[in-house]
JSON list of C-alpha atoms in Angstrom, two decimals:
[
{"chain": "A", "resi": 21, "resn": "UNK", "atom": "CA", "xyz": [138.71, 163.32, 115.04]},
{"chain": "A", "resi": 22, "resn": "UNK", "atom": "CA", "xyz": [138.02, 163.45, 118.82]},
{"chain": "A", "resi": 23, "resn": "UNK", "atom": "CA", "xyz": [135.21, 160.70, 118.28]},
{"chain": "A", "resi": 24, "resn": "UNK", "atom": "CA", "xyz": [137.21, 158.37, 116.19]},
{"chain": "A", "resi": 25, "resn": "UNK", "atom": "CA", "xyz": [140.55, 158.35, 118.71]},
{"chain": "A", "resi": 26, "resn": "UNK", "atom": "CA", "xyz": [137.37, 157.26, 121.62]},
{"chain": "A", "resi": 27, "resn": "UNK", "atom": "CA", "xyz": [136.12, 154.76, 119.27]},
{"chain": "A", "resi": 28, "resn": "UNK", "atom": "CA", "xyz": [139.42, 153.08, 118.65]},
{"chain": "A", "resi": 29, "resn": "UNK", "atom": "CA", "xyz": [140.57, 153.76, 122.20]},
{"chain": "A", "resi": 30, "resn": "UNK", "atom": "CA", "xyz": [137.38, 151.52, 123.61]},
{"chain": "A", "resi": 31, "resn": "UNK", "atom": "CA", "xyz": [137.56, 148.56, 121.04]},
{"chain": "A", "resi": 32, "resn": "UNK", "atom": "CA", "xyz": [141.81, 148.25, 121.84]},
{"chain": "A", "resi": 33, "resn": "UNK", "atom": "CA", "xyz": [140.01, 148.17, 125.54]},
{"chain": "A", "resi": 34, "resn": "UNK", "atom": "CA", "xyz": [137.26, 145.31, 124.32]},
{"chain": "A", "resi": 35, "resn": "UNK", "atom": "CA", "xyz": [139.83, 143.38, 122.65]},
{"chain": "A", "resi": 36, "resn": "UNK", "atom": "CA", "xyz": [142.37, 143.15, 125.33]},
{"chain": "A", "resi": 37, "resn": "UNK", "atom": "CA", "xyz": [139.68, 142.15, 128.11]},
{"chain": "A", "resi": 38, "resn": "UNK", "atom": "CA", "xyz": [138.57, 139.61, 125.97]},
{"chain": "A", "resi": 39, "resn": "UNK", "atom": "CA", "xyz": [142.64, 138.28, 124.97]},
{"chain": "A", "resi": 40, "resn": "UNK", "atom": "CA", "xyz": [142.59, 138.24, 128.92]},
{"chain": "A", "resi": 41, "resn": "UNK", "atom": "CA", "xyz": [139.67, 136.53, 129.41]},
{"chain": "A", "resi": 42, "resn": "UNK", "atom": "CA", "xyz": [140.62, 134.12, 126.67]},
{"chain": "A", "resi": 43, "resn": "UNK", "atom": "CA", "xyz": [144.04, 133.37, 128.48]},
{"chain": "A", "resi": 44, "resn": "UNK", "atom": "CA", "xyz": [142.79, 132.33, 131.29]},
{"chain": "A", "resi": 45, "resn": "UNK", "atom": "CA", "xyz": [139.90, 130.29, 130.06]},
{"chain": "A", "resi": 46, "resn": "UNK", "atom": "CA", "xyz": [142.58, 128.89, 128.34]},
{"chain": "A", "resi": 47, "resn": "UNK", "atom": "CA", "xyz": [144.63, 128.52, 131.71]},
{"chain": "A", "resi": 48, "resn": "UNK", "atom": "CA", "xyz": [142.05, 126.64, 133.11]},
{"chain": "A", "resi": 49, "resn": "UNK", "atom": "CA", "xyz": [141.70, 124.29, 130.57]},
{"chain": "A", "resi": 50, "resn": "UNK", "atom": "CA", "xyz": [144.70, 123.11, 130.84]},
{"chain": "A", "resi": 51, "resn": "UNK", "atom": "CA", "xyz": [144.89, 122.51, 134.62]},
{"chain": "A", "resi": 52, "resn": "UNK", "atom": "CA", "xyz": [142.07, 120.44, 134.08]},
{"chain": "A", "resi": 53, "resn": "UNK", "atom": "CA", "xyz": [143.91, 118.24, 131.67]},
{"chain": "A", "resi": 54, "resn": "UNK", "atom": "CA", "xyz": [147.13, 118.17, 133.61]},
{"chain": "A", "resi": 55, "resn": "UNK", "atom": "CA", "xyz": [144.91, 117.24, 136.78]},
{"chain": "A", "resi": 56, "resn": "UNK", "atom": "CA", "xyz": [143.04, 114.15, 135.11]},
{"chain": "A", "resi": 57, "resn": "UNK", "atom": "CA", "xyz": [146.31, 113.04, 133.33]},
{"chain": "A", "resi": 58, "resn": "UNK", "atom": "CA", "xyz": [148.16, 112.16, 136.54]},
{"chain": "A", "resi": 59, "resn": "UNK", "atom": "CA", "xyz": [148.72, 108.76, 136.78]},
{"chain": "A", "resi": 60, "resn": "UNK", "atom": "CA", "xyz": [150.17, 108.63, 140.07]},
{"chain": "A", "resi": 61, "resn": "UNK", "atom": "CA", "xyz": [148.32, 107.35, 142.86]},
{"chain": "A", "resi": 62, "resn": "UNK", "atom": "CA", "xyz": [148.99, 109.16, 145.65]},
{"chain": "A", "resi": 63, "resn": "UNK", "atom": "CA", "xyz": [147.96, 106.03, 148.75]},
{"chain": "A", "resi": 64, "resn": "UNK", "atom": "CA", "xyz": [151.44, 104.42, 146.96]},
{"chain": "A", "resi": 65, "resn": "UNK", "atom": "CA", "xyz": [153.31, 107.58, 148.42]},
{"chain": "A", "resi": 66, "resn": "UNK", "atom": "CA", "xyz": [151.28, 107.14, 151.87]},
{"chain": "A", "resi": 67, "resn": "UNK", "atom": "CA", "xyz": [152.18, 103.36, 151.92]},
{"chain": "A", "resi": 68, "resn": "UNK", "atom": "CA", "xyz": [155.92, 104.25, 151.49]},
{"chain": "A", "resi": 69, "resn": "UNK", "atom": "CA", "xyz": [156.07, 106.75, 153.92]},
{"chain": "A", "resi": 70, "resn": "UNK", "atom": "CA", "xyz": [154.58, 104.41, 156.22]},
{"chain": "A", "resi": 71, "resn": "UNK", "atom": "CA", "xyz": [156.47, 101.79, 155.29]},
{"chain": "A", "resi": 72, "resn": "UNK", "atom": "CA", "xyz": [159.97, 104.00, 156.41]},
{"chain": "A", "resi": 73, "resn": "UNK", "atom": "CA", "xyz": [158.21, 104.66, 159.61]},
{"chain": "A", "resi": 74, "resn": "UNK", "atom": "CA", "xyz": [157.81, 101.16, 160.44]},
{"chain": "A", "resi": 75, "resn": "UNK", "atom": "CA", "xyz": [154.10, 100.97, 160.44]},
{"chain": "A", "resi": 76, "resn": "UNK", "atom": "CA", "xyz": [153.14, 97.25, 160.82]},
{"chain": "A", "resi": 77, "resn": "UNK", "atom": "CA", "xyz": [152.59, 95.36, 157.24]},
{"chain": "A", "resi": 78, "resn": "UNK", "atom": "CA", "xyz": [149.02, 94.53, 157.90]},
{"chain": "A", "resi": 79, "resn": "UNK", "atom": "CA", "xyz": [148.40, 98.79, 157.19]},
{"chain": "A", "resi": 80, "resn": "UNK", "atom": "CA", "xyz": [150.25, 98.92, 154.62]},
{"chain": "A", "resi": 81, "resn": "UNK", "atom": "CA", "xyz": [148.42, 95.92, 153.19]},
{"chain": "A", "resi": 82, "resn": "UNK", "atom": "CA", "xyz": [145.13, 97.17, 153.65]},
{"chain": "A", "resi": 83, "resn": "UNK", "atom": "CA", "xyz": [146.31, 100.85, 152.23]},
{"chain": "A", "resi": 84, "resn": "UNK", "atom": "CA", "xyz": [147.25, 99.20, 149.16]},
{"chain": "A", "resi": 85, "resn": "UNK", "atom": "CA", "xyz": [144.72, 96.87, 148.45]},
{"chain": "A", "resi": 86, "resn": "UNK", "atom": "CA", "xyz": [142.37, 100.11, 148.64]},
{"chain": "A", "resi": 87, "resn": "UNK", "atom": "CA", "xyz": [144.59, 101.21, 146.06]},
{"chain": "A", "resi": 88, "resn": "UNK", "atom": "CA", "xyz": [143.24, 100.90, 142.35]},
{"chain": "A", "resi": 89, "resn": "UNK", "atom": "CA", "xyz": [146.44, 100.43, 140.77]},
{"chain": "A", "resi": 90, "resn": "UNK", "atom": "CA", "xyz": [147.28, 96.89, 142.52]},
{"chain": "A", "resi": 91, "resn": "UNK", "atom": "CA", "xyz": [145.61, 93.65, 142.88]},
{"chain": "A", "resi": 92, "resn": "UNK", "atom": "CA", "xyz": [146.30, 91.51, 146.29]},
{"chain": "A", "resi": 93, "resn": "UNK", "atom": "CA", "xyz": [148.93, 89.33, 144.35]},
{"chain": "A", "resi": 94, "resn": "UNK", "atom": "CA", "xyz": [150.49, 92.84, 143.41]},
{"chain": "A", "resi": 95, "resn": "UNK", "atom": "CA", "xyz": [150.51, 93.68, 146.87]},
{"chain": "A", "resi": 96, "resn": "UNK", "atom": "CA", "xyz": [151.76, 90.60, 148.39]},
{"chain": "A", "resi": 97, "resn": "UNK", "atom": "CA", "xyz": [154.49, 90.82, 145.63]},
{"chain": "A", "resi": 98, "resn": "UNK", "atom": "CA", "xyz": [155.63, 94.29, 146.50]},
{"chain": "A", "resi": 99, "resn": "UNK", "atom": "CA", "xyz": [155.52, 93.33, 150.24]},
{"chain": "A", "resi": 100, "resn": "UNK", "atom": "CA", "xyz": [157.80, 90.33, 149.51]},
{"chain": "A", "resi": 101, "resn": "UNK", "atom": "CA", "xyz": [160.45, 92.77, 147.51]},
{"chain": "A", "resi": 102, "resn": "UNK", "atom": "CA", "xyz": [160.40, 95.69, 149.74]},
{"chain": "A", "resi": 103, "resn": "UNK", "atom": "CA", "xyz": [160.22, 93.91, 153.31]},
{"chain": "A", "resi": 104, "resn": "UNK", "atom": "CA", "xyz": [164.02, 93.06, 153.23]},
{"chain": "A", "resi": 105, "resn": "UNK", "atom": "CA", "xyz": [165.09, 96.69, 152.52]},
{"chain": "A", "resi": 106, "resn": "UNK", "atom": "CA", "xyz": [163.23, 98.12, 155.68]},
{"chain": "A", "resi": 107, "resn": "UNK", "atom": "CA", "xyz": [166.34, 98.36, 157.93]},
{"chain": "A", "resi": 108, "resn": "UNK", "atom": "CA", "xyz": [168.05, 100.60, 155.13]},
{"chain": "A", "resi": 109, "resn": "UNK", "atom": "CA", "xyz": [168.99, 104.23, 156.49]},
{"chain": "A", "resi": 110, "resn": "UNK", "atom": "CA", "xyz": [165.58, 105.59, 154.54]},
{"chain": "A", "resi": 111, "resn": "UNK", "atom": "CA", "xyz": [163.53, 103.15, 156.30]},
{"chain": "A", "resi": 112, "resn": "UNK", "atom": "CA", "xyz": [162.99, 101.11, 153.27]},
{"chain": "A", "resi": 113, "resn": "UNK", "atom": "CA", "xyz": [161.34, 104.36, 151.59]},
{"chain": "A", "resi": 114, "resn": "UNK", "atom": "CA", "xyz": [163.23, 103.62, 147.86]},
{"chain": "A", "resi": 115, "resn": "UNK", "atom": "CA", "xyz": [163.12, 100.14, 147.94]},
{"chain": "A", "resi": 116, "resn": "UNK", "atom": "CA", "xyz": [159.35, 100.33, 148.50]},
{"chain": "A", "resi": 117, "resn": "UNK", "atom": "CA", "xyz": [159.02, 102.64, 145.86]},
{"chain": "A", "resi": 118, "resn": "UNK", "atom": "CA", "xyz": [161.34, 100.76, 143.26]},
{"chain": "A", "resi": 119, "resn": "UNK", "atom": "CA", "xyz": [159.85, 97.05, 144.20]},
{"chain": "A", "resi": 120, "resn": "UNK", "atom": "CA", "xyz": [155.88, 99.20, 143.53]},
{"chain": "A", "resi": 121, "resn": "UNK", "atom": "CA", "xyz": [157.69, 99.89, 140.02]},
{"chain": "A", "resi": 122, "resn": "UNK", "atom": "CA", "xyz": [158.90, 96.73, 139.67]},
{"chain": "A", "resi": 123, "resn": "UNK", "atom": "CA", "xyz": [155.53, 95.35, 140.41]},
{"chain": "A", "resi": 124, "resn": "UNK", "atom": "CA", "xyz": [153.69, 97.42, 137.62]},
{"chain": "A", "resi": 125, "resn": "UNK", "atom": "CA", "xyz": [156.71, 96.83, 135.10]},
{"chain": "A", "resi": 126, "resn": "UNK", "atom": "CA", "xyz": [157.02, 100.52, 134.44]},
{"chain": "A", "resi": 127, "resn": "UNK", "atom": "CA", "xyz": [158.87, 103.76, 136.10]},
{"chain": "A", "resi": 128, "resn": "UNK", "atom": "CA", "xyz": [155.58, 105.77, 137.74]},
{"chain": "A", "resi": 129, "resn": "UNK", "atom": "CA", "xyz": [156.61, 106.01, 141.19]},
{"chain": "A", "resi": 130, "resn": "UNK", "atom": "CA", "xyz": [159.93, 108.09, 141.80]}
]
């Protein structure tokens, strides 16, 4: 009886390393996935931020055009919506992102 109570005592042990093991396996898989599935780019984020700081345009040109998101009429474009917004009391921070969205035709940036 002794034998039998050890036996079943190790597999319940076996199983629930390997559950564990399995859950995080499974944890990392899907880190992975959420990690390649962004979409956001994060030099759009830089460019804003130095956008509000009042940065000349010519960097925040050249960070966006390194961007893979925008082409250079896409960057002129967003420079031409978001320029007249820089005196606002966020430096311009939400009109940069909203004229970038405005730009791709789609709500990425927020």
């Amino acid at each position: 009886m002794n034998e039998i109570l050890t036996s079943a005592g190790l597999i319940s042990i076996v199983l629930a390393v390997l559950y564990s093991v399995k859950k995080i396996y499974d944890f990392i898989d899907l880190q992975k996935v959420t990690r390649k599935d962004i979409y956001e780019n994060y030099d759009i984020y830089k460019a804003a931020q130095k956008f509000a700081l009042g940065t000349p345009v010519d960097e925040i040109r050249e960070i966006l055009t390194n961007s893979y998101e925008l082409d250079d009429n896409q960057v002129e474009e967003t420079m031409f919506l978001a320029l007249p917004h820089r005196n606002d009391t966020d430096g311009g921070y939400l009109a940069f992102i909203k004229a970038v969205n405005r730009v791709l035709e789609q709500e990425v940036y927020s």
